[in-house]
Amino acid sequence: MGKQKRQRKRPHKQGPSGLMSVKDFDKIEDSTSIDRIRALQNAYEDVQSHDSEIKLLALQILETMAWDVSMAENIAKDGIAKMVGPLLLDHNIMIQAAAISTLRQIADKGGAKAHASLMNDDIMTPVIALLKQHYSNWSFKSDYKYALNEKEIYIQSVALLWTLCESNDNAIKYVNDQNLVPLLTRYLNMNIYDIQIIVITMQCLITVVEDNADAVTVVRASEDVLYDIAIKMSTEDAKSNPEVWFLRTSSITLLSSICSWDDLCKPTYFNIFIKTLDEVLSIDSKQLLSSLVSIVPHEKTTSNEKRKKIAENKMLVNTQNLALETLANFCSDNDEDNGSTNSDDSKIMDMDSEAMDIDDEHLKSSLPIQFVEAVNHCNLLDKVWEKTVAVEADSKDILNQNEEGKDVLKQFYILRCRAYMCLNNLLPNFDIDALGGVDKFYSKWLEVLKIVVENINLYTGYTELLDAAACALRTITERLNCVQTDVFTRLNETDFPKIIGDEIQLQCINPNTRVNMMRIFGLLTLNMTRHMNAQNYTIAKNCSEVILNTCMTEPKAWVMAESIDALMDIFAEDDTDQLAVDVNLIQKLKILFPIFRNKVQQQKNKLRDRMAVVSTVKANIQRFIKYKEKQVKNLLLLKKRNTIRHT
């Protein structure tokens, strides 16, 4: 790192350093890739210069180049962590600030690929060293010349740490091993640090404590501090500041991550928890969007006041995203995810028993009654549903005109995703009547079905909305199916034509989503067989064939197991024997079984918590085939006898 920079012959530049300025770089942004590569290589060399001015300019250019996602990925891959990481400990505070700002920009824009490259090049060592050396006992002193620089370096460092911990478990391991959590909890003190410092610290800790018992133990010592923040941020005067809303929501999120159910249900915590969620989700997101649509397209010519308004509205949207995530996590029992079966995986299926259908016992609320009552009282379900509404096409066109607008669209996309995941976790805990009755709930089912179908057929490369909506759709289907309602008989064959075929396999990249879709088809088929007529029979046949055909091309053994399990649920009933004949069930299962068995053998080391459902299906499938084959033979024999009798 300390070697003398080699001398290079360059054309004369107006800049005294001889280095391309940021303005000069902007001019070649649209030029050839060769120019961009040359500029990048020059910046790599100059960032290692002994000249502070050259070094600073190189860092600025790298940060500017990293606005482009592909460039950010390439810069990270080229070993920028090794080049810039040591500068985090430079004696020049301006170099430190520029270095951490550049690294954060690369991580934010470069995404998962950049994160992996940074981690592979050991970026955690200099980041943690910076925090330990300069911030173990730091306090903000406004009269100090470089106080604002020190504050910004801390914020950027913790933001980078947060980003890496979000995407990489090894980053959290570093945090644990280096005992960094006690250092971070120091910065929750409102008497010493301002709101920006506390917010970024809290966001990082929310990520770090997830499934991290060691970190939870340390943060729990600050429980009273977090509660005080939530209370102080709840006053009417405080509500005028969007940062306060975000800090308040962050405090209850972190509290819910470190406290037990019993603690959270105590009146002191519970009241502030529900009040915060209610007030945050009551903010009109449509109005926020409308305001942003009117300002963002003109951001280059807007006043500072309007720029401030943009930032405030975006922060409020982020606050609602955090509130939805908090509510969803609060409702989750963490025992199983949406890709797992609802059947008892520990038991071998009794072929003479009723179908393994979902009943009310599986769907009884696991939440405290006071929470369910509070959600009903505050009408939180309807407020969550409101967040699932899509941005209208006209607004999309306007916001897509610049990067700021695209960022706004991304925020509202995330808002919809989190709303659907929140509904997925909330809905099983409420009676159908409390949800507005069967008819209203069915209308919601149709709404979500439309979103799922649209996202399967109009694939955009973003799967999060499809994944979240499919989770919610499965939950609603289960709720309607368990009350033995006949509302699904209102469907007709034209409701499904676009998702009958290969689209599910191609577009549902997330295997959990493929499982959810198979389970939805299975539940619909079960419902149709209870209310059989010609139209319902056709829908049941189509849905069964989708499951069978998807199984044939499914690459993951546990997804195949879930799909086969759905088929066994459907065809365990004797009155499905004719349907089994019409979809050629026995012959197809006989073809599927060796394929399934081979996939299990190949993937057994990767199955982990999926092994239960795989083992159950593997143990049951041959017995099921024999059982159903016997039933089908009896049916065909009976039909043959009836035919002879009538002739």
Tab-separated table of N, CA, C and O in Angstrom, residues 316-414:
chain	number	residue	atom	x	y	z
A	316	LEU	N	-41.282	8.733	5.679
A	316	LEU	CA	-42.560	8.230	6.204
A	316	LEU	C	-42.948	6.911	5.546
A	316	LEU	O	-43.499	6.019	6.199
A	317	VAL	N	-42.658	6.778	4.245
A	317	VAL	CA	-42.927	5.497	3.568
A	317	VAL	C	-42.036	4.406	4.161
A	317	VAL	O	-42.491	3.277	4.417
A	318	ASN	N	-40.772	4.748	4.401
A	318	ASN	CA	-39.867	3.779	5.034
A	318	ASN	C	-40.349	3.391	6.425
A	318	ASN	O	-40.218	2.233	6.852
A	319	THR	N	-40.912	4.358	7.133
A	319	THR	CA	-41.436	4.084	8.470
A	319	THR	C	-42.600	3.101	8.395
A	319	THR	O	-42.709	2.177	9.220
A	320	GLN	N	-43.466	3.263	7.419
A	320	GLN	CA	-44.577	2.323	7.253
A	320	GLN	C	-44.064	0.933	6.871
A	320	GLN	O	-44.604	-0.075	7.329
A	321	ASN	N	-43.028	0.892	6.043
A	321	ASN	CA	-42.426	-0.402	5.706
A	321	ASN	C	-41.912	-1.107	6.957
A	321	ASN	O	-42.103	-2.316	7.144
A	322	LEU	N	-41.257	-0.339	7.820
A	322	LEU	CA	-40.728	-0.912	9.053
A	322	LEU	C	-41.860	-1.369	9.979
A	322	LEU	O	-41.777	-2.430	10.605
A	323	ALA	N	-42.925	-0.583	10.045
A	323	ALA	CA	-44.069	-0.945	10.890
A	323	ALA	C	-44.706	-2.251	10.415
A	323	ALA	O	-45.072	-3.118	11.227
A	324	LEU	N	-44.856	-2.410	9.095
A	324	LEU	CA	-45.431	-3.647	8.549
A	324	LEU	C	-44.544	-4.853	8.838
A	324	LEU	O	-45.024	-5.931	9.194
A	325	GLU	N	-43.238	-4.658	8.690
A	325	GLU	CA	-42.300	-5.744	8.975
A	325	GLU	C	-42.369	-6.132	10.456
A	325	GLU	O	-42.352	-7.315	10.802
A	326	THR	N	-42.475	-5.121	11.316
A	326	THR	CA	-42.552	-5.368	12.752
A	326	THR	C	-43.822	-6.124	13.113
A	326	THR	O	-43.792	-7.095	13.878
A	327	LEU	N	-44.938	-5.694	12.553
A	327	LEU	CA	-46.221	-6.354	12.819
A	327	LEU	C	-46.201	-7.786	12.303
A	327	LEU	O	-46.689	-8.713	12.969
A	328	ALA	N	-45.634	-7.998	11.115
A	328	ALA	CA	-45.551	-9.355	10.539
A	328	ALA	C	-44.707	-10.263	11.421
A	328	ALA	O	-45.078	-11.411	11.690
A	329	ASN	N	-43.565	-9.755	11.872
A	329	ASN	CA	-42.689	-10.559	12.725
A	329	ASN	C	-43.332	-10.838	14.083
A	329	ASN	O	-43.162	-11.906	14.655
A	330	PHE	N	-44.072	-9.870	14.571
A	330	PHE	CA	-44.748	-10.028	15.853
A	330	PHE	C	-45.773	-11.156	15.794
A	330	PHE	O	-45.988	-11.866	16.773
A	331	CYS	N	-46.410	-11.301	14.632
A	331	CYS	CA	-47.465	-12.312	14.471
A	331	CYS	C	-46.926	-13.682	14.107
A	331	CYS	O	-47.660	-14.676	14.131
A	332	SER	N	-45.662	-13.744	13.724
A	332	SER	CA	-45.110	-15.020	13.277
A	332	SER	C	-44.692	-15.869	14.464
A	332	SER	O	-44.053	-15.393	15.397
A	333	ASP	N	-45.040	-17.147	14.427
A	333	ASP	CA	-44.630	-18.038	15.522
A	333	ASP	C	-43.256	-18.628	15.268
A	333	ASP	O	-42.706	-19.334	16.117
A	334	ASN	N	-42.675	-18.348	14.089
A	334	ASN	CA	-41.313	-18.763	13.748
A	334	ASN	C	-41.103	-20.278	13.753
A	334	ASN	O	-39.970	-20.744	13.722
A	335	ASP	N	-42.182	-21.039	13.820
A	335	ASP	CA	-42.015	-22.494	13.867
A	335	ASP	C	-41.905	-23.104	12.489
A	335	ASP	O	-41.266	-24.129	12.299
A	336	GLU	N	-42.591	-22.475	11.514
A	336	GLU	CA	-42.542	-23.013	10.157
A	336	GLU	C	-42.818	-21.892	9.189
A	336	GLU	O	-43.444	-20.911	9.513
A	337	ASP	N	-42.290	-22.024	7.976
A	337	ASP	CA	-42.521	-20.984	6.992
A	337	ASP	C	-43.629	-21.416	6.055
A	337	ASP	O	-44.216	-22.470	6.182
A	338	ASN	N	-43.889	-20.548	5.058
A	338	ASN	CA	-45.032	-20.801	4.197
A	338	ASN	C	-44.785	-21.899	3.182
A	338	ASN	O	-45.674	-22.290	2.457
A	339	GLY	N	-43.557	-22.384	3.113
A	339	GLY	CA	-43.326	-23.474	2.188
A	339	GLY	C	-43.533	-24.829	2.822
A	339	GLY	O	-43.430	-25.849	2.170
A	340	SER	N	-43.805	-24.863	4.109
A	340	SER	CA	-43.935	-26.151	4.778
A	340	SER	C	-45.367	-26.604	4.827
A	340	SER	O	-46.292	-25.823	4.799
A	341	THR	N	-45.534	-27.886	4.935
A	341	THR	CA	-46.876	-28.454	4.913
A	341	THR	C	-47.602	-28.245	6.210
A	341	THR	O	-47.005	-28.086	7.251
A	342	ASN	N	-48.919	-28.286	6.147
A	342	ASN	CA	-49.738	-28.158	7.330
A	342	ASN	C	-50.106	-29.524	7.911
A	342	ASN	O	-50.772	-29.619	8.922
A	343	SER	N	-49.709	-30.566	7.260
A	343	SER	CA	-50.014	-31.898	7.780
A	343	SER	C	-49.015	-32.282	8.846
A	343	SER	O	-47.972	-31.687	8.990
A	344	ASP	N	-49.339	-33.318	9.594
A	344	ASP	CA	-48.449	-33.793	10.650
A	344	ASP	C	-47.374	-34.659	10.016
A	344	ASP	O	-47.589	-35.800	9.654
A	345	ASP	N	-46.159	-34.088	9.894
A	345	ASP	CA	-45.102	-34.773	9.181
A	345	ASP	C	-44.535	-35.970	9.941
A	345	ASP	O	-43.773	-36.753	9.393
A	346	SER	N	-44.869	-36.083	11.194
A	346	SER	CA	-44.277	-37.155	11.998
A	346	SER	C	-45.079	-38.451	11.919
A	346	SER	O	-44.683	-39.456	12.478
A	347	LYS	N	-46.209	-38.413	11.247
A	347	LYS	CA	-47.074	-39.591	11.226
A	347	LYS	C	-47.157	-40.212	9.841
A	347	LYS	O	-47.116	-39.518	8.833
A	348	ILE	N	-47.286	-41.507	9.817
A	348	ILE	CA	-47.530	-42.200	8.558
A	348	ILE	C	-49.017	-42.125	8.265
A	348	ILE	O	-49.851	-42.344	9.128
A	349	MET	N	-49.349	-41.815	7.016
A	349	MET	CA	-50.749	-41.592	6.669
A	349	MET	C	-51.558	-42.873	6.725
A	349	MET	O	-51.127	-43.914	6.250
A	350	ASP	N	-52.721	-42.759	7.302
A	350	ASP	CA	-53.693	-43.865	7.331
A	350	ASP	C	-54.548	-43.767	6.083
A	350	ASP	O	-55.331	-42.844	5.914
A	351	MET	N	-54.410	-44.727	5.196
A	351	MET	CA	-55.114	-44.652	3.923
A	351	MET	C	-56.626	-44.783	4.073
A	351	MET	O	-57.373	-44.420	3.184
A	352	ASP	N	-57.062	-45.302	5.186
A	352	ASP	CA	-58.499	-45.448	5.385
A	352	ASP	C	-59.104	-44.252	6.108
A	352	ASP	O	-60.303	-44.219	6.356
A	353	SER	N	-58.257	-43.280	6.462
A	353	SER	CA	-58.760	-42.132	7.204
A	353	SER	C	-59.260	-41.062	6.263
A	353	SER	O	-59.129	-41.159	5.048
A	354	GLU	N	-59.806	-40.013	6.860
A	354	GLU	CA	-60.239	-38.885	6.042
A	354	GLU	C	-59.011	-38.203	5.444
A	354	GLU	O	-57.896	-38.346	5.906
A	355	ALA	N	-59.231	-37.407	4.411
A	355	ALA	CA	-58.124	-36.672	3.794
A	355	ALA	C	-57.488	-35.749	4.814
A	355	ALA	O	-58.145	-35.242	5.700
A	356	MET	N	-56.191	-35.534	4.646
A	356	MET	CA	-55.482	-34.654	5.576
A	356	MET	C	-55.826	-33.206	5.270
A	356	MET	O	-55.028	-32.457	4.723
A	357	ASP	N	-57.010	-32.843	5.642
A	357	ASP	CA	-57.519	-31.507	5.358
A	357	ASP	C	-57.189	-30.570	6.505
A	357	ASP	O	-56.956	-31.000	7.623
A	358	ILE	N	-57.195	-29.290	6.225
A	358	ILE	CA	-56.932	-28.291	7.244
A	358	ILE	C	-58.215	-28.014	7.994
A	358	ILE	O	-59.255	-27.787	7.400
A	359	ASP	N	-58.145	-28.045	9.325
A	359	ASP	CA	-59.337	-27.752	10.098
A	359	ASP	C	-59.082	-26.566	11.008
A	359	ASP	O	-58.008	-25.991	11.032
A	360	ASP	N	-60.099	-26.225	11.775
A	360	ASP	CA	-59.997	-25.047	12.624
A	360	ASP	C	-58.888	-25.171	13.660
A	360	ASP	O	-58.333	-24.174	14.093
A	361	GLU	N	-58.577	-26.409	14.079
A	361	GLU	CA	-57.560	-26.576	15.117
A	361	GLU	C	-56.203	-26.074	14.639
A	361	GLU	O	-55.411	-25.554	15.401
A	362	HIS	N	-55.934	-26.253	13.317
A	362	HIS	CA	-54.655	-25.818	12.776
A	362	HIS	C	-54.583	-24.296	12.682
A	362	HIS	O	-53.509	-23.731	12.574
A	363	LEU	N	-55.715	-23.658	12.661
A	363	LEU	CA	-55.745	-22.230	12.377
A	363	LEU	C	-56.187	-21.383	13.557
A	363	LEU	O	-56.458	-20.209	13.408
A	364	LYS	N	-56.273	-21.985	14.736
A	364	LYS	CA	-56.625	-21.196	15.903
A	364	LYS	C	-55.509	-20.205	16.205
A	364	LYS	O	-54.334	-20.494	16.029
A	365	SER	N	-55.882	-19.057	16.729
A	365	SER	CA	-54.918	-18.001	16.981
A	365	SER	C	-53.874	-18.436	18.001
A	365	SER	O	-54.189	-18.978	19.049
A	366	SER	N	-52.621	-18.181	17.657
A	366	SER	CA	-51.528	-18.424	18.598
A	366	SER	C	-51.147	-17.124	19.296
A	366	SER	O	-50.209	-17.096	20.081
A	367	LEU	N	-51.853	-16.050	18.990
A	367	LEU	CA	-51.552	-14.744	19.568
A	367	LEU	C	-52.388	-14.503	20.820
A	367	LEU	O	-53.494	-15.019	20.946
A	368	PRO	N	-51.871	-13.690	21.734
A	368	PRO	CA	-52.653	-13.351	22.934
A	368	PRO	C	-53.965	-12.685	22.543
A	368	PRO	O	-54.016	-11.895	21.595
A	369	ILE	N	-54.998	-12.972	23.291
A	369	ILE	CA	-56.320	-12.445	22.976
A	369	ILE	C	-56.323	-10.922	23.001
A	369	ILE	O	-57.018	-10.288	22.210
A	370	GLN	N	-55.507	-10.310	23.888
A	370	GLN	CA	-55.479	-8.855	23.953
A	370	GLN	C	-54.915	-8.239	22.665
A	370	GLN	O	-55.319	-7.162	22.248
A	371	PHE	N	-53.983	-8.983	22.016
A	371	PHE	CA	-53.425	-8.492	20.761
A	371	PHE	C	-54.470	-8.572	19.646
A	371	PHE	O	-54.638	-7.627	18.870
A	372	VAL	N	-55.166	-9.705	19.575
A	372	VAL	CA	-56.211	-9.881	18.560
A	372	VAL	C	-57.280	-8.805	18.728
A	372	VAL	O	-57.733	-8.190	17.752
A	373	GLU	N	-57.679	-8.555	19.971
A	373	GLU	CA	-58.698	-7.535	20.242
A	373	GLU	C	-58.199	-6.143	19.866
A	373	GLU	O	-58.951	-5.324	19.324
A	374	ALA	N	-56.924	-5.869	20.135
A	374	ALA	CA	-56.356	-4.551	19.802
A	374	ALA	C	-56.295	-4.333	18.296
A	374	ALA	O	-56.588	-3.238	17.801
A	375	VAL	N	-55.932	-5.384	17.572
A	375	VAL	CA	-55.895	-5.288	16.104
A	375	VAL	C	-57.294	-5.000	15.564
A	375	VAL	O	-57.462	-4.157	14.675
A	376	ASN	N	-58.284	-5.677	16.108
A	376	ASN	CA	-59.673	-5.424	15.692
A	376	ASN	C	-60.116	-4.015	16.056
A	376	ASN	O	-60.720	-3.309	15.245
A	377	HIS	N	-59.808	-3.601	17.283
A	377	HIS	CA	-60.228	-2.283	17.761
A	377	HIS	C	-59.631	-1.157	16.918
A	377	HIS	O	-60.314	-0.174	16.607
A	378	CYS	N	-58.358	-1.302	16.558
A	378	CYS	CA	-57.674	-0.263	15.771
A	378	CYS	C	-57.878	-0.424	14.269
A	378	CYS	O	-57.353	0.380	13.481
A	379	ASN	N	-58.597	-1.481	13.886
A	379	ASN	CA	-58.861	-1.727	12.469
A	379	ASN	C	-57.550	-1.865	11.674
A	379	ASN	O	-57.441	-1.387	10.539
A	380	LEU	N	-56.570	-2.512	12.287
A	380	LEU	CA	-55.252	-2.613	11.654
A	380	LEU	C	-55.270	-3.440	10.372
A	380	LEU	O	-54.516	-3.161	9.438
A	381	LEU	N	-56.134	-4.464	10.317
A	381	LEU	CA	-56.185	-5.291	9.114
A	381	LEU	C	-56.538	-4.471	7.871
A	381	LEU	O	-55.904	-4.603	6.819
A	382	ASP	N	-57.549	-3.621	7.996
A	382	ASP	CA	-57.932	-2.788	6.855
A	382	ASP	C	-56.816	-1.822	6.484
A	382	ASP	O	-56.597	-1.527	5.297
A	383	LYS	N	-56.093	-1.328	7.487
A	383	LYS	CA	-54.990	-0.407	7.220
A	383	LYS	C	-53.845	-1.104	6.496
A	383	LYS	O	-53.176	-0.505	5.650
A	384	VAL	N	-53.651	-2.387	6.818
A	384	VAL	CA	-52.637	-3.164	6.105
A	384	VAL	C	-53.089	-3.438	4.670
A	384	VAL	O	-52.304	-3.314	3.717
A	385	TRP	N	-54.370	-3.804	4.499
A	385	TRP	CA	-54.896	-4.045	3.147
A	385	TRP	C	-54.689	-2.822	2.257
A	385	TRP	O	-54.370	-2.945	1.058
A	386	GLU	N	-54.861	-1.628	2.825
A	386	GLU	CA	-54.704	-0.392	2.037
A	386	GLU	C	-53.304	-0.265	1.449
A	386	GLU	O	-53.119	0.345	0.394
A	387	LYS	N	-52.321	-0.837	2.115
A	387	LYS	CA	-50.935	-0.726	1.642
A	387	LYS	C	-50.643	-1.682	0.480
A	387	LYS	O	-49.563	-1.628	-0.101
A	388	THR	N	-51.584	-2.571	0.156
A	388	THR	CA	-51.356	-3.507	-0.951
A	388	THR	C	-51.746	-2.917	-2.304
A	388	THR	O	-51.499	-3.531	-3.345
A	389	VAL	N	-52.341	-1.724	-2.298
A	389	VAL	CA	-52.822	-1.123	-3.547
A	389	VAL	C	-51.636	-0.721	-4.421
A	389	VAL	O	-50.669	-0.118	-3.960
A	390	ALA	N	-51.714	-1.055	-5.716
A	390	ALA	CA	-50.624	-0.772	-6.649
A	390	ALA	C	-50.576	0.702	-7.016
A	390	ALA	O	-51.588	1.408	-6.979
A	391	VAL	N	-49.372	1.157	-7.374
A	391	VAL	CA	-49.212	2.511	-7.905
A	391	VAL	C	-49.829	2.548	-9.295
A	391	VAL	O	-49.580	1.670	-10.120
A	392	GLU	N	-50.653	3.540	-9.553
A	392	GLU	CA	-51.338	3.636	-10.848
A	392	GLU	C	-50.342	3.871	-11.983
A	392	GLU	O	-49.271	4.439	-11.787
A	393	ALA	N	-50.743	3.444	-13.176
A	393	ALA	CA	-49.846	3.503	-14.344
A	393	ALA	C	-49.362	4.919	-14.638
A	393	ALA	O	-48.182	5.132	-14.953
A	394	ASP	N	-50.252	5.904	-14.546
A	394	ASP	CA	-49.858	7.291	-14.823
A	394	ASP	C	-48.779	7.760	-13.864
A	394	ASP	O	-47.810	8.415	-14.271
A	395	SER	N	-48.943	7.429	-12.594
A	395	SER	CA	-47.949	7.819	-11.591
A	395	SER	C	-46.626	7.105	-11.835
A	395	SER	O	-45.545	7.688	-11.671
A	396	LYS	N	-46.700	5.835	-12.247
A	396	LYS	CA	-45.483	5.095	-12.564
A	396	LYS	C	-44.714	5.761	-13.695
A	396	LYS	O	-43.480	5.908	-13.633
A	397	ASP	N	-45.427	6.152	-14.737
A	397	ASP	CA	-44.785	6.788	-15.884
A	397	ASP	C	-44.070	8.067	-15.469
A	397	ASP	O	-42.956	8.358	-15.928
A	398	ILE	N	-44.710	8.839	-14.607
A	398	ILE	CA	-44.116	10.104	-14.151
A	398	ILE	C	-42.878	9.836	-13.304
A	398	ILE	O	-41.824	10.456	-13.500
A	399	LEU	N	-42.977	8.904	-12.369
A	399	LEU	CA	-41.867	8.650	-11.455
A	399	LEU	C	-40.698	7.955	-12.139
A	399	LEU	O	-39.550	8.080	-11.690
A	400	ASN	N	-40.960	7.236	-13.215
A	400	ASN	CA	-39.884	6.539	-13.924
A	400	ASN	C	-38.984	7.465	-14.728
A	400	ASN	O	-38.036	7.017	-15.364
A	401	GLN	N	-39.260	8.764	-14.674
A	401	GLN	CA	-38.491	9.718	-15.475
A	401	GLN	C	-37.104	9.995	-14.914
A	401	GLN	O	-36.230	10.480	-15.624
A	402	ASN	N	-36.883	9.718	-13.622
A	402	ASN	CA	-35.556	9.947	-13.059
A	402	ASN	C	-35.274	8.963	-11.934
A	402	ASN	O	-36.145	8.208	-11.503
A	403	GLU	N	-34.021	8.968	-11.462
A	403	GLU	CA	-33.591	7.999	-10.460
A	403	GLU	C	-34.319	8.176	-9.133
A	403	GLU	O	-34.634	7.200	-8.459
A	404	GLU	N	-34.566	9.419	-8.747
A	404	GLU	CA	-35.287	9.676	-7.498
A	404	GLU	C	-36.679	9.050	-7.552
A	404	GLU	O	-37.144	8.433	-6.588
A	405	GLY	N	-37.348	9.233	-8.703
A	405	GLY	CA	-38.674	8.663	-8.871
A	405	GLY	C	-38.660	7.144	-8.849
A	405	GLY	O	-39.552	6.506	-8.274
A	406	LYS	N	-37.642	6.558	-9.470
A	406	LYS	CA	-37.516	5.098	-9.467
A	406	LYS	C	-37.310	4.573	-8.046
A	406	LYS	O	-37.796	3.501	-7.691
A	407	ASP	N	-36.578	5.348	-7.252
A	407	ASP	CA	-36.374	4.960	-5.859
A	407	ASP	C	-37.694	4.999	-5.084
A	407	ASP	O	-37.959	4.144	-4.242
A	408	VAL	N	-38.532	5.991	-5.384
A	408	VAL	CA	-39.859	6.087	-4.758
A	408	VAL	C	-40.700	4.863	-5.132
A	408	VAL	O	-41.359	4.263	-4.279
A	409	LEU	N	-40.678	4.498	-6.409
A	409	LEU	CA	-41.437	3.314	-6.853
A	409	LEU	C	-40.960	2.053	-6.139
A	409	LEU	O	-41.771	1.193	-5.772
A	410	LYS	N	-39.664	1.955	-5.924
A	410	LYS	CA	-39.121	0.798	-5.213
A	410	LYS	C	-39.643	0.758	-3.780
A	410	LYS	O	-39.990	-0.314	-3.266
A	411	GLN	N	-39.727	1.936	-3.144
A	411	GLN	CA	-40.252	1.998	-1.775
A	411	GLN	C	-41.696	1.510	-1.700
A	411	GLN	O	-42.057	0.749	-0.793
A	412	PHE	N	-42.503	1.933	-2.659
A	412	PHE	CA	-43.914	1.524	-2.652
A	412	PHE	C	-44.078	0.059	-3.061
A	412	PHE	O	-45.023	-0.606	-2.639
A	413	TYR	N	-43.163	-0.434	-3.871
A	413	TYR	CA	-43.154	-1.865	-4.206
A	413	TYR	C	-42.888	-2.686	-2.943
A	413	TYR	O	-43.574	-3.677	-2.663
A	414	ILE	N	-41.901	-2.255	-2.164
A	414	ILE	CA	-41.580	-2.936	-0.907
A	414	ILE	C	-42.760	-2.843	0.055
A	414	ILE	O	-43.066	-3.803	0.782
